[in-house]
PDB file of C-alpha atoms in Angstrom:
ATOM      1  CA  MET A   1     -38.957  69.399   2.460  1.00 87.00           C
ATOM      2  CA  THR A   2     -41.936  67.838   5.117  1.00 93.00           C
ATOM      3  CA  ILE A   3     -42.341  69.685   8.120  1.00 93.00           C
ATOM      4  CA  LYS A   4     -44.186  68.478  11.068  1.00 95.00           C
ATOM      5  CA  VAL A   5     -46.132  70.801  13.391  1.00 95.00           C
ATOM      6  CA  LEU A   6     -47.281  68.364  15.979  1.00 94.00           C
ATOM      7  CA  ARG A   7     -49.160  69.033  19.307  1.00 94.00           C
ATOM      8  CA  ASP A   8     -47.190  69.387  23.177  1.00 91.00           C
ATOM      9  CA  GLN A   9     -49.693  67.777  25.440  1.00 90.00           C
ATOM     10  CA  SER A  10     -48.088  69.792  28.380  1.00 90.00           C
ATOM     11  CA  LEU A  11     -49.966  73.191  27.399  1.00 91.00           C
ATOM     12  CA  PRO A  12     -53.161  74.465  25.702  1.00 88.00           C
ATOM     13  CA  MET A  13     -51.683  75.855  22.972  1.00 94.00           C
ATOM     14  CA  ARG A  14     -48.025  74.887  21.685  1.00 95.00           C
ATOM     15  CA  HIS A  15     -46.879  73.163  19.039  1.00 96.00           C
ATOM     16  CA  ILE A  16     -43.373  71.475  18.295  1.00 96.00           C
ATOM     17  CA  VAL A  17     -42.025  72.192  14.436  1.00 96.00           C
ATOM     18  CA  HIS A  18     -40.003  69.914  13.270  1.00 96.00           C
ATOM     19  CA  VAL A  19     -38.146  70.995   9.588  1.00 96.00           C
ATOM     20  CA  ARG A  20     -35.596  69.143   8.959  1.00 95.00           C
ATOM     21  CA  ASN A  21     -33.163  68.617  12.141  1.00 95.00           C
ATOM     22  CA  HIS A  22     -34.268  71.388  13.978  1.00 96.00           C
ATOM     23  CA  ILE A  23     -37.385  71.766  16.700  1.00 96.00           C
ATOM     24  CA  LEU A  24     -39.015  74.854  17.306  1.00 95.00           C
ATOM     25  CA  SER A  25     -41.932  75.845  19.771  1.00 95.00           C
ATOM     26  CA  THR A  26     -44.723  77.965  18.499  1.00 97.00           C
ATOM     27  CA  ASP A  27     -47.448  78.852  20.932  1.00 96.00           C
ATOM     28  CA  GLY A  28     -50.319  81.118  21.712  1.00 94.00           C
ATOM     29  CA  SER A  29     -50.130  84.568  23.546  1.00 92.00           C
ATOM     30  CA  VAL A  30     -51.594  84.194  26.788  1.00 94.00           C
ATOM     31  CA  ASP A  31     -54.019  86.532  24.812  1.00 92.00           C
ATOM     32  CA  GLU A  32     -55.044  84.220  22.742  1.00 90.00           C
ATOM     33  CA  GLY A  33     -55.427  81.486  25.293  1.00 91.00           C
ATOM     34  CA  GLY A  34     -51.492  80.314  24.838  1.00 93.00           C
ATOM     35  CA  SER A  35     -49.146  80.091  27.498  1.00 95.00           C
ATOM     36  CA  ASP A  36     -46.269  81.621  25.100  1.00 96.00           C
ATOM     37  CA  ALA A  37     -44.025  78.883  25.410  1.00 95.00           C
ATOM     38  CA  GLY A  38     -42.853  80.032  21.968  1.00 96.00           C
ATOM     39  CA  PRO A  39     -43.515  82.745  19.070  1.00 97.00           C
ATOM     40  CA  SER A  40     -46.820  82.856  17.398  1.00 95.00           C
ATOM     41  CA  PRO A  41     -47.590  81.707  13.957  1.00 95.00           C
ATOM     42  CA  HIS A  42     -47.144  85.507  13.130  1.00 95.00           C
ATOM     43  CA  ASP A  43     -44.143  85.693  14.941  1.00 96.00           C
ATOM     44  CA  LEU A  44     -42.782  83.101  12.855  1.00 97.00           C
ATOM     45  CA  TYR A  45     -43.993  85.009   9.918  1.00 97.00           C
ATOM     46  CA  ASP A  46     -42.337  87.640  10.345  1.00 97.00           C
ATOM     47  CA  ALA A  47     -39.014  86.358  12.760  1.00 97.00           C
ATOM     48  CA  ALA A  48     -38.515  83.979   8.824  1.00 97.00           C
ATOM     49  CA  LEU A  49     -38.431  88.087   7.051  1.00 98.00           C
ATOM     50  CA  SER A  50     -36.267  89.202   9.196  1.00 98.00           C
ATOM     51  CA  ALA A  51     -33.970  86.413   8.914  1.00 98.00           C
ATOM     52  CA  CYS A  52     -33.641  86.615   4.971  1.00 98.00           C
ATOM     53  CA  LYS A  53     -32.858  89.970   4.914  1.00 98.00           C
ATOM     54  CA  ALA A  54     -30.229  89.948   7.800  1.00 98.00           C
ATOM     55  CA  LEU A  55     -28.578  85.541   5.646  1.00 98.00           C
ATOM     56  CA  THR A  56     -29.083  88.057   2.321  1.00 98.00           C
ATOM     57  CA  VAL A  57     -27.007  91.309   3.326  1.00 98.00           C
ATOM     58  CA  VAL A  58     -24.117  89.451   4.785  1.00 98.00           C
ATOM     59  CA  TRP A  59     -23.929  86.464   1.858  1.00 98.00           C
ATOM     60  CA  TYR A  60     -23.870  89.683  -0.339  1.00 98.00           C
ATOM     61  CA  ALA A  61     -21.593  91.344   1.273  1.00 98.00           C
ATOM     62  CA  LYS A  62     -19.189  88.476   1.636  1.00 98.00           C
ATOM     63  CA  ARG A  63     -20.085  88.403  -2.227  1.00 98.00           C
ATOM     64  CA  LYS A  64     -18.957  92.442  -2.994  1.00 98.00           C
ATOM     65  CA  ASN A  65     -15.912  91.801   0.018  1.00 98.00           C
ATOM     66  CA  ILE A  66     -17.981  94.249   1.166  1.00 98.00           C
ATOM     67  CA  PRO A  67     -16.011  95.428   5.291  1.00 98.00           C
ATOM     68  CA  LEU A  68     -19.876  94.492   6.974  1.00 98.00           C
ATOM     69  CA  GLU A  69     -19.052  93.695  10.595  1.00 98.00           C
ATOM     70  CA  HIS A  70     -22.896  92.373  12.223  1.00 97.00           C
ATOM     71  CA  VAL A  71     -26.370  93.113  10.821  1.00 98.00           C
ATOM     72  CA  GLU A  72     -29.564  93.256  13.323  1.00 98.00           C
ATOM     73  CA  VAL A  73     -32.522  93.446  11.713  1.00 98.00           C
ATOM     74  CA  SER A  74     -35.030  95.005  14.052  1.00 97.00           C
ATOM     75  CA  MET A  75     -39.334  94.260  12.661  1.00 97.00           C
ATOM     76  CA  GLU A  76     -42.170  96.181  13.558  1.00 97.00           C
ATOM     77  CA  ARG A  77     -45.451  94.867  12.975  1.00 97.00           C
ATOM     78  CA  ASP A  78     -49.221  96.828  12.208  1.00 97.00           C
ATOM     79  CA  ALA A  79     -51.608  94.345  11.836  1.00 95.00           C
ATOM     80  CA  SER A  80     -54.201  96.704  13.235  1.00 96.00           C
ATOM     81  CA  GLU A  81     -55.579  96.335   9.597  1.00 97.00           C
ATOM     82  CA  GLU A  82     -54.542  92.837   8.533  1.00 96.00           C
ATOM     83  CA  ARG A  83     -58.237  91.743   9.041  1.00 96.00           C
ATOM     84  CA  GLN A  84     -59.442  94.726   5.900  1.00 97.00           C
ATOM     85  CA  GLY A  85     -56.358  93.318   4.053  1.00 94.00           C
ATOM     86  CA  THR A  86     -53.170  95.327   4.828  1.00 96.00           C
ATOM     87  CA  TYR A  87     -50.140  93.834   6.997  1.00 96.00           C
ATOM     88  CA  ARG A  88     -47.683  96.272   7.279  1.00 97.00           C
ATOM     89  CA  LEU A  89     -43.998  95.124   8.447  1.00 98.00           C
ATOM     90  CA  ALA A  90     -41.374  97.317   8.692  1.00 98.00           C
ATOM     91  CA  ALA A  91     -37.556  95.846   9.144  1.00 98.00           C
ATOM     92  CA  THR A  92     -34.413  98.404  10.276  1.00 98.00           C
ATOM     93  CA  LEU A  93     -31.194  97.499   9.254  1.00 98.00           C
ATOM     94  CA  HIS A  94     -28.458  97.936  11.497  1.00 98.00           C
ATOM     95  CA  LEU A  95     -25.169  97.739  10.031  1.00 98.00           C
ATOM     96  CA  THR A  96     -21.448  98.071  11.438  1.00 98.00           C
ATOM     97  CA  GLY A  97     -18.395  97.666   9.821  1.00 98.00           C
ATOM     98  CA  ASN A  98     -16.609 100.276   7.621  1.00 98.00           C
ATOM     99  CA  LEU A  99     -19.080 100.182   5.352  1.00 98.00           C
ATOM    100  CA  THR A 100     -19.238 103.671   3.032  1.00 98.00           C
ATOM    101  CA  GLU A 101     -22.747 105.624   2.078  1.00 98.00           C
ATOM    102  CA  THR A 102     -23.033 103.416  -1.271  1.00 98.00           C
ATOM    103  CA  GLN A 103     -22.072 100.841   0.697  1.00 98.00           C
ATOM    104  CA  ARG A 104     -25.111 101.145   3.298  1.00 98.00           C
ATOM    105  CA  SER A 105     -27.236 101.637   0.202  1.00 98.00           C
ATOM    106  CA  GLU A 106     -26.020  98.537  -1.590  1.00 98.00           C
ATOM    107  CA  LEU A 107     -26.889  96.373   2.171  1.00 98.00           C
ATOM    108  CA  LEU A 108     -29.884  97.812   1.594  1.00 98.00           C
ATOM    109  CA  ALA A 109     -31.434  97.317  -1.497  1.00 98.00           C
ATOM    110  CA  ALA A 110     -30.095  93.566  -1.132  1.00 98.00           C
ATOM    111  CA  ALA A 111     -31.710  93.054   1.785  1.00 98.00           C
ATOM    112  CA  GLN A 112     -34.906  94.483  -0.481  1.00 96.00           C
ATOM    113  CA  LYS A 113     -34.616  92.227  -3.003  1.00 96.00           C
ATOM    114  CA  CYS A 114     -34.328  89.067  -0.220  1.00 97.00           C
ATOM    115  CA  PRO A 115     -36.857  85.546  -1.538  1.00 97.00           C
ATOM    116  CA  ILE A 116     -38.918  85.853   1.775  1.00 97.00           C
ATOM    117  CA  HIS A 117     -39.720  90.011   0.910  1.00 96.00           C
ATOM    118  CA  LYS A 118     -40.063  88.986  -2.867  1.00 95.00           C
ATOM    119  CA  LEU A 119     -41.887  85.236  -1.999  1.00 95.00           C
ATOM    120  CA  MET A 120     -44.491  87.424   0.937  1.00 95.00           C
ATOM    121  CA  THR A 121     -44.968  91.441  -1.419  1.00 94.00           C
ATOM    122  CA  SER A 122     -45.070  89.560  -5.528  1.00 94.00           C
ATOM    123  CA  VAL A 123     -45.923  85.699  -5.718  1.00 93.00           C
ATOM    124  CA  THR A 124     -49.150  84.834  -5.426  1.00 93.00           C
ATOM    125  CA  THR A 125     -48.427  81.811  -2.489  1.00 92.00           C
ATOM    126  CA  GLU A 126     -51.557  79.021  -3.132  1.00 95.00           C
ATOM    127  CA  VAL A 127     -52.381  76.370   0.157  1.00 95.00           C
ATOM    128  CA  THR A 128     -53.878  73.492  -0.047  1.00 96.00           C
ATOM    129  CA  THR A 129     -55.353  71.891   3.115  1.00 96.00           C
ATOM    130  CA  VAL A 130     -56.512  68.612   2.960  1.00 96.00           C
ATOM    131  CA  LEU A 131     -57.026  65.432   5.659  1.00 96.00           C
ATOM    132  CA  GLY A 132     -55.040  62.793   6.305  1.00 90.00           C
TER     133      GLY A 132
END
């Protein structure tokens, strides 16, 4: 899969992200010199984890016939030690439905095993950057 990121000439830092047939906007905050015309790359990183947890919980609930009605993921970021090598994300799952405590625990366990969580915590990611 190829993702393309193209600069939007109308704003100083805004870029348009093309993923398959989807278009997203990304920008820096006003403090960073951007216009806040979209989520920052850090926001997108955090959102990828949040979305993965939500999708994994829904998938697991459907597979196990768990009566989940709604899932919401709240993510809190602590980047205060990012430059020292620690980036902290705290996810809180909000689940509704006629769920037993056992089912709630199962859904929490499923969220902790989502593919992006695994990718962020237990996989070595190698990145290369070249000029085209």
